[in-house]
Coordinates of C-alpha atoms in Angstrom, one line a residue:
Chain I
N24 CA 0.0 0.0 0.0
A25 CA 1.2 3.5 -0.8
G26 CA -0.8 4.9 2.1
V27 CA -1.6 8.6 1.7
T28 CA -0.1 10.4 -1.2
Q29 CA -0.2 14.1 -2.1
T30 CA 0.2 15.8 -5.5
P31 CA 2.2 18.0 -6.2
K32 CA 5.0 18.1 -3.7
F33 CA 5.9 21.7 -4.4
R34 CA 4.2 24.5 -6.2
V35 CA 4.7 28.2 -6.7
L36 CA 1.7 30.4 -7.6
K37 CA 1.2 34.0 -8.4
T38 CA -1.5 36.0 -6.4
G39 CA -4.9 35.4 -8.0
Q40 CA -4.0 32.1 -9.7
S41 CA -6.0 28.9 -8.9
M42 CA -4.9 25.4 -8.3
T43 CA -6.0 22.0 -6.9
L44 CA -4.1 19.8 -4.5
L45 CA -4.9 16.1 -4.7
C46 CA -4.8 13.7 -1.8
A47 CA -5.2 10.0 -2.5
Q48 CA -5.4 7.1 -0.1
D49 CA -5.5 3.4 -0.8
M50 CA -6.5 2.2 2.6
N51 CA -10.3 2.4 2.1
H52 CA -10.6 5.0 4.8
E53 CA -13.8 6.8 5.3
Y54 CA -12.5 10.0 6.9
M55 CA -10.1 12.4 5.2
Y56 CA -8.7 15.8 6.3
W57 CA -6.8 18.8 5.0
Y58 CA -4.5 20.7 7.3
R59 CA -2.1 23.6 6.8
Q60 CA 1.1 24.0 8.8
D61 CA 2.6 27.3 9.5
P62 CA 5.7 28.1 11.6
G63 CA 4.8 28.4 15.3
M64 CA 1.1 27.6 14.6
G65 CA 1.1 23.8 14.5
L66 CA -1.4 22.1 12.2
R67 CA -4.8 23.7 11.6
L68 CA -7.8 21.9 10.1
I69 CA -9.0 23.4 6.9
H70 CA -11.8 21.0 5.8
Y71 CA -12.6 17.4 6.3
S72 CA -14.8 14.7 5.0
V73 CA -16.6 11.8 6.8
G74 CA -17.4 9.9 3.6
E75 CA -17.8 10.1 -0.2
G76 CA -19.8 13.1 -1.2
T77 CA -19.6 14.8 2.1
T78 CA -17.4 17.7 3.3
A79 CA -17.4 20.0 6.3
K80 CA -15.5 23.1 7.4
G81 CA -12.7 23.0 9.9
E82 CA -10.9 25.7 11.8
V83 CA -9.6 27.8 8.9
P84 CA -11.8 27.2 5.8
D85 CA -11.9 30.6 4.2
G86 CA -10.3 30.8 0.7
Y87 CA -10.4 27.0 0.2
N88 CA -12.9 24.6 -1.3
V89 CA -12.9 20.8 -1.2
S90 CA -14.5 17.9 -3.0
R91 CA -14.8 14.2 -2.2
L92 CA -16.3 12.7 -5.4
K93 CA -14.5 9.4 -4.9
K94 CA -13.8 7.7 -1.5
Q95 CA -10.1 7.5 -2.2
N96 CA -9.6 11.1 -3.2
F97 CA -9.9 14.4 -1.4
L98 CA -9.2 17.6 -3.4
L99 CA -8.3 20.9 -2.0
G100 CA -8.9 24.0 -4.2
L101 CA -7.7 27.5 -4.1
E102 CA -9.8 29.7 -6.4
S103 CA -7.8 32.9 -6.1
A104 CA -4.5 32.3 -4.2
A105 CA -3.2 34.9 -1.8
P106 CA 0.2 35.2 -0.1
S107 CA -1.4 34.3 3.2
Q108 CA -2.0 30.9 1.8
T109 CA 1.7 30.2 1.6
S110 CA 2.0 27.1 3.7
V111 CA 2.7 23.4 3.9
Y112 CA -0.5 21.4 3.3
F113 CA -1.0 18.0 4.8
C114 CA -3.7 15.5 4.0
A115 CA -4.7 12.7 6.4
S116 CA -7.1 9.8 6.5
R117 CA -8.5 7.4 9.0
P118 CA -11.0 4.5 9.0
F119 CA -14.4 4.8 10.5
R120 CA -14.8 3.7 14.1
T121 CA -17.8 1.5 14.7
S122 CA -19.8 2.1 17.9
G123 CA -17.8 0.7 20.8
G124 CA -14.8 0.1 18.5
T125 CA -11.3 1.3 19.0
Y126 CA -10.4 4.8 17.9
N127 CA -8.2 4.8 14.8
E128 CA -5.5 7.4 14.5
Q129 CA -5.0 9.6 11.4
F130 CA -2.4 8.7 8.8
F131 CA -0.6 11.6 7.2
G132 CA 0.7 12.3 3.7
P133 CA 4.1 13.8 3.0
G134 CA 2.8 17.3 2.4
T135 CA 2.7 19.9 -0.3
R136 CA 4.8 23.0 0.0
L137 CA 2.9 25.9 -1.6
T138 CA 4.3 29.4 -2.1
V139 CA 2.1 32.3 -3.3
L140 CA 4.0 35.3 -4.6
Chain F
A19 CA -14.1 22.9 22.3
Q20 CA -10.8 21.4 23.1
S21 CA -7.4 23.1 23.0
V22 CA -3.8 22.1 23.4
T23 CA -0.9 24.0 24.9
Q24 CA 2.7 23.0 24.4
L25 CA 4.5 25.0 26.9
D26 CA 7.9 25.1 25.2
S27 CA 8.4 26.1 21.6
Q28 CA 12.1 25.0 21.6
V29 CA 14.0 22.5 23.7
P30 CA 17.8 22.2 23.2
V31 CA 19.4 19.3 25.1
F32 CA 22.7 17.4 24.9
E33 CA 22.9 13.8 23.7
E34 CA 22.2 11.2 26.3
A35 CA 20.5 13.8 28.6
P36 CA 16.9 13.2 29.7
V37 CA 14.1 15.4 28.2
E38 CA 10.5 16.2 28.9
L39 CA 8.2 18.0 26.4
R40 CA 5.2 19.4 28.1
C41 CA 1.6 19.3 26.9
N42 CA -1.6 20.4 28.6
Y43 CA -5.0 20.2 27.2
S44 CA -8.5 21.6 27.8
S45 CA -11.7 19.8 27.1
S46 CA -15.2 19.4 28.7
V47 CA -15.4 15.8 27.7
S48 CA -13.3 12.7 27.7
V49 CA -10.4 12.7 25.3
Y50 CA -7.9 10.7 23.3
L51 CA -4.3 12.0 23.4
F52 CA -1.5 11.7 20.9
W53 CA 2.1 12.7 20.3
Y54 CA 3.2 13.0 16.7
V55 CA 6.7 13.5 15.5
Q56 CA 7.9 15.4 12.4
Y57 CA 11.4 14.9 11.2
P58 CA 12.9 17.7 9.0
N59 CA 11.1 18.0 5.6
Q60 CA 8.8 15.1 6.3
G61 CA 5.2 14.4 7.2
L62 CA 3.8 13.6 10.7
Q63 CA 4.2 10.1 12.2
L64 CA 2.3 8.9 15.2
L65 CA 4.7 8.4 18.1
L66 CA 2.3 7.2 20.8
K67 CA -1.3 7.5 21.9
Y68 CA -3.5 7.3 24.9
L69 CA -7.0 5.9 24.3
S70 CA -7.9 4.3 27.6
G71 CA -6.6 1.9 30.3
S72 CA -3.0 2.4 31.6
T73 CA -2.1 6.0 31.9
L74 CA 1.5 5.4 30.9
V75 CA 2.1 4.7 27.3
E76 CA 5.3 3.9 25.5
S77 CA 6.7 4.1 22.0
I78 CA 9.1 1.6 20.3
N79 CA 12.0 4.1 20.4
G80 CA 12.1 4.8 24.1
F81 CA 9.7 7.7 24.5
E82 CA 6.9 7.5 27.1
A83 CA 4.0 9.8 28.0
E84 CA 1.7 9.8 31.0
F85 CA -1.9 10.9 31.0
N86 CA -2.7 12.9 34.1
K87 CA -6.4 13.6 34.2
S88 CA -6.4 15.8 37.3
Q89 CA -3.7 18.0 35.8
T90 CA -5.0 17.7 32.2
S91 CA -1.5 16.9 31.0
F92 CA 0.2 14.4 28.7
H93 CA 3.9 15.1 29.0
L94 CA 6.4 13.3 26.8
R95 CA 9.6 12.0 28.3
K96 CA 12.7 10.1 27.2
P97 CA 15.5 9.2 29.7
S98 CA 18.3 9.5 27.2
V99 CA 18.0 11.2 23.9
H100 CA 20.0 10.6 20.7
I101 CA 21.0 13.0 17.9
S102 CA 18.4 11.2 15.7
D103 CA 15.6 12.4 18.0
T104 CA 16.0 15.9 16.7
A105 CA 12.6 16.8 15.3
E106 CA 9.4 18.7 16.0
Y107 CA 6.9 17.1 18.3
F108 CA 3.2 17.8 18.3
C109 CA 0.7 17.0 21.0
A110 CA -2.9 16.5 19.8
V111 CA -6.2 15.8 21.4
S112 CA -9.5 14.4 20.1
E113 CA -12.7 14.5 22.0
K114 CA -14.5 11.2 22.3
G115 CA -17.6 10.9 20.3
G116 CA -18.8 13.3 17.6
S117 CA -16.5 13.9 14.6
E118 CA -13.4 13.1 16.7
K119 CA -11.4 15.8 15.0
L120 CA -7.7 16.3 16.1
V121 CA -6.6 19.6 17.6
F122 CA -2.9 20.1 17.6
G123 CA -0.6 22.1 19.8
K124 CA 1.8 24.5 18.2
G125 CA 4.7 22.1 18.4
T126 CA 8.0 21.8 20.3
K127 CA 11.3 21.7 18.4
L128 CA 13.7 19.3 20.1
T129 CA 17.3 19.8 19.2
V130 CA 19.8 17.3 20.4
N131 CA 23.3 18.5 20.4
P132 CA 26.5 16.4 20.6

């Protein structure tokens, strides 16, 4: 299994450009997450999905959109990039926990480093 | 809503010295607790977790953490560090039930010097 993969690994955008980050997982996990990591801020949740076709806002959703058309993929879109969106973006996934079952931790991808000029 | 405070942003230590990375959390319900490690230019890896049962949990590379409910803490310790332990460490909390989202602390950079 490849686990959680992210495409691309690096990207440089100009202000106002758009792009989509792809997260793919081959573990058949129900839950998927997008985080951003900034120096001194830890990881902050942007959006997440609890299953195919569903998405929800996290802590810092403004300026981002997401889609989960297939269970294995979770896309993060920037419609009009801003310098404040310069960050490292991490995707994560975890399996669904049945009632009374053991909590399952999140598995993280390697990250995408995005610079917006 | 839950929150996590990592009291030290940077911790420099010498090789073979003991280290403690502090983590306190706030939540109105029961929680799961985690420590993740991030080596330079890499993603996050789970180091250890507390879900229930014994309050002392251990990792395979010599780290341990103790869940203290009364002090709402989950400090990470290692009795003797190696150069290879140099990394950033993140404490995270997830409330039991609901969406079980993770909330991360801001991280502690551990630098082990020779």
